[in-house]
């Protein structure tokens, strides 16, 4: 009895998300086809020029834009940013530092501080003698 393994494939949107690029900015052949796990790994380890260019200059998808600005995706929406931005546009926002961006960065800093506090509290509880950890 022989077993054959089917090739795992994904939609272009999933592959673009995994590569951290904006799907609409990718080449047509990428958008129209399916991407195998092997092809995805090859794109990650040896990115072609178009992928390098997209990662360098954009347009970038919202999760990447949010990370580059140091805020959440929800913060982008609250700031009115609903479209993909280029690296140049992101840098311009960082330079202008509009009030909404300052506010969202402060909010994100508070969220991170709270996450650290909770993690430390949980570690403290786990370290207490007589605790079973469950």
CSV table of C-alpha atoms in Angstrom, one decimal:
chain,number,residue,atom,x,y,z
A,1,UNK,CA,0.0,0.0,0.0
A,2,UNK,CA,1.5,3.3,-1.0
A,3,UNK,CA,0.5,6.6,0.4
A,4,UNK,CA,0.7,9.8,-1.6
A,5,UNK,CA,0.9,13.2,0.1
A,6,UNK,CA,-1.3,15.9,-1.4
A,7,UNK,CA,0.4,19.3,-1.8
A,8,UNK,CA,-0.8,21.8,0.7
A,9,UNK,CA,-2.0,25.0,-1.0
A,10,UNK,CA,-3.4,28.3,0.1
A,11,UNK,CA,-5.2,31.2,-1.4
A,12,UNK,CA,-3.1,34.1,-2.5
A,13,UNK,CA,-4.7,36.3,0.3
A,14,UNK,CA,-3.4,33.8,2.9
A,15,UNK,CA,0.0,33.7,1.3
A,16,UNK,CA,0.2,37.5,1.2
A,17,UNK,CA,-0.7,37.7,4.8
A,18,UNK,CA,2.0,35.2,5.8
A,19,UNK,CA,4.5,37.2,3.7
A,20,UNK,CA,3.4,40.5,5.2
A,21,UNK,CA,2.5,42.1,2.0
A,22,UNK,CA,-0.5,43.9,0.5
A,23,UNK,CA,-2.2,41.4,-1.9
A,24,UNK,CA,-3.4,44.1,-4.3
A,25,UNK,CA,0.2,45.2,-4.8
A,26,UNK,CA,1.5,41.7,-5.7
A,27,UNK,CA,1.9,40.6,-9.4
A,28,UNK,CA,-1.2,39.3,-11.2
A,29,UNK,CA,0.2,35.8,-11.5
A,30,UNK,CA,0.5,35.7,-7.6
A,31,UNK,CA,-3.0,37.1,-7.1
A,32,UNK,CA,-4.6,34.7,-9.6
A,33,UNK,CA,-3.0,31.4,-8.6
A,34,UNK,CA,-2.7,29.2,-5.6
A,35,UNK,CA,0.4,29.0,-3.5
A,36,UNK,CA,1.8,25.7,-2.3
A,37,UNK,CA,3.6,25.4,1.1
A,38,UNK,CA,6.8,24.8,-0.8
A,39,UNK,CA,6.4,27.9,-2.9
A,40,UNK,CA,5.7,30.0,0.2
A,41,UNK,CA,8.8,28.6,1.9
A,42,UNK,CA,10.8,29.5,-1.3
A,43,UNK,CA,9.4,33.0,-1.3
A,44,UNK,CA,10.3,33.5,2.4
A,45,UNK,CA,13.8,32.1,2.1
A,46,UNK,CA,14.7,33.6,-1.3
A,47,UNK,CA,12.3,36.5,-2.0
A,48,UNK,CA,12.1,37.7,-5.6
A,49,UNK,CA,12.7,41.3,-6.5
A,50,UNK,CA,9.0,42.2,-6.4
A,51,UNK,CA,8.6,40.8,-2.9
A,52,UNK,CA,11.7,42.6,-1.6
A,53,UNK,CA,10.4,45.9,-3.2
A,54,UNK,CA,7.0,45.5,-1.6
A,55,UNK,CA,8.5,44.8,1.8
A,56,UNK,CA,10.9,47.7,1.5
A,57,UNK,CA,8.5,50.4,0.0
A,58,UNK,CA,5.0,49.1,0.3
A,59,UNK,CA,2.2,49.6,0.0
A,60,UNK,CA,2.0,47.7,3.3
A,61,UNK,CA,-1.1,46.0,4.8
A,62,UNK,CA,-2.7,47.4,7.9
A,63,UNK,CA,-1.0,45.1,10.4
A,64,UNK,CA,2.4,46.1,9.0
A,65,UNK,CA,1.5,49.8,9.0
A,66,UNK,CA,0.3,49.5,12.6
A,67,UNK,CA,3.5,47.8,13.7
A,68,UNK,CA,5.7,50.4,12.0
A,69,UNK,CA,3.7,53.2,13.7
A,70,UNK,CA,3.8,51.4,17.1
A,71,UNK,CA,0.0,51.2,17.4
A,72,UNK,CA,-2.8,48.7,17.1
A,73,UNK,CA,-4.8,48.0,14.0
A,74,UNK,CA,-7.9,49.4,15.8
A,75,UNK,CA,-5.8,52.5,16.5
A,76,UNK,CA,-5.2,52.9,12.8
A,77,UNK,CA,-9.0,52.8,12.2
A,78,UNK,CA,-9.6,55.3,14.9
A,79,UNK,CA,-7.1,57.5,13.3
A,80,UNK,CA,-8.9,57.3,10.0
A,81,UNK,CA,-6.3,55.1,8.2
A,82,UNK,CA,-8.2,52.5,6.3
A,83,UNK,CA,-6.0,52.0,3.2
A,84,UNK,CA,-2.6,50.4,2.8
A,85,UNK,CA,0.3,52.9,3.1
A,86,UNK,CA,3.7,53.1,1.6
A,87,UNK,CA,6.9,53.3,3.6
A,88,UNK,CA,7.2,57.0,2.5
A,89,UNK,CA,3.6,57.7,3.8
A,90,UNK,CA,4.4,56.0,7.1
A,91,UNK,CA,7.6,58.0,7.6
A,92,UNK,CA,5.7,61.2,6.8
A,93,UNK,CA,3.1,60.3,9.5
A,94,UNK,CA,5.9,59.7,12.0
A,95,UNK,CA,7.4,63.1,11.2
A,96,UNK,CA,4.1,64.9,11.4
A,97,UNK,CA,3.1,63.0,14.5
A,98,UNK,CA,-0.6,64.0,14.4
A,99,UNK,CA,-2.5,64.1,17.7
A,100,UNK,CA,-4.3,60.9,17.0
A,101,UNK,CA,-1.0,59.0,16.5
A,102,UNK,CA,0.4,60.4,19.7
A,103,UNK,CA,-2.7,59.3,21.6
A,104,UNK,CA,-2.7,55.8,20.0
A,105,UNK,CA,1.0,55.4,20.9
A,106,UNK,CA,0.2,56.3,24.5
A,107,UNK,CA,-2.7,53.9,24.6
A,108,UNK,CA,-0.5,51.1,23.1
A,109,UNK,CA,2.2,51.8,25.7
A,110,UNK,CA,-0.4,51.5,28.5
A,111,UNK,CA,-1.6,48.2,27.0
A,112,UNK,CA,2.0,46.8,26.9
A,113,UNK,CA,2.6,48.0,30.5
A,114,UNK,CA,-0.6,46.2,31.7
A,115,UNK,CA,0.3,43.0,29.8
A,116,UNK,CA,3.7,43.0,31.6
A,117,UNK,CA,2.0,43.6,35.0
A,118,UNK,CA,-0.4,40.7,34.4
A,119,UNK,CA,2.4,38.4,33.3
A,120,UNK,CA,4.5,39.3,36.4
A,121,UNK,CA,1.4,38.8,38.6
A,122,UNK,CA,0.8,35.4,37.1
A,123,UNK,CA,4.4,34.4,37.5
A,124,UNK,CA,4.3,35.5,41.1
A,125,UNK,CA,1.2,33.3,41.7
A,126,UNK,CA,2.8,30.3,40.0
A,127,UNK,CA,5.9,30.7,42.2
A,128,UNK,CA,4.0,30.7,45.5
A,129,UNK,CA,4.5,27.5,47.5
A,130,UNK,CA,1.4,25.3,47.9
A,131,UNK,CA,0.1,26.2,44.5
A,132,UNK,CA,-0.6,23.3,42.1
A,133,UNK,CA,-0.4,25.4,39.0
A,134,UNK,CA,-3.8,24.4,37.8
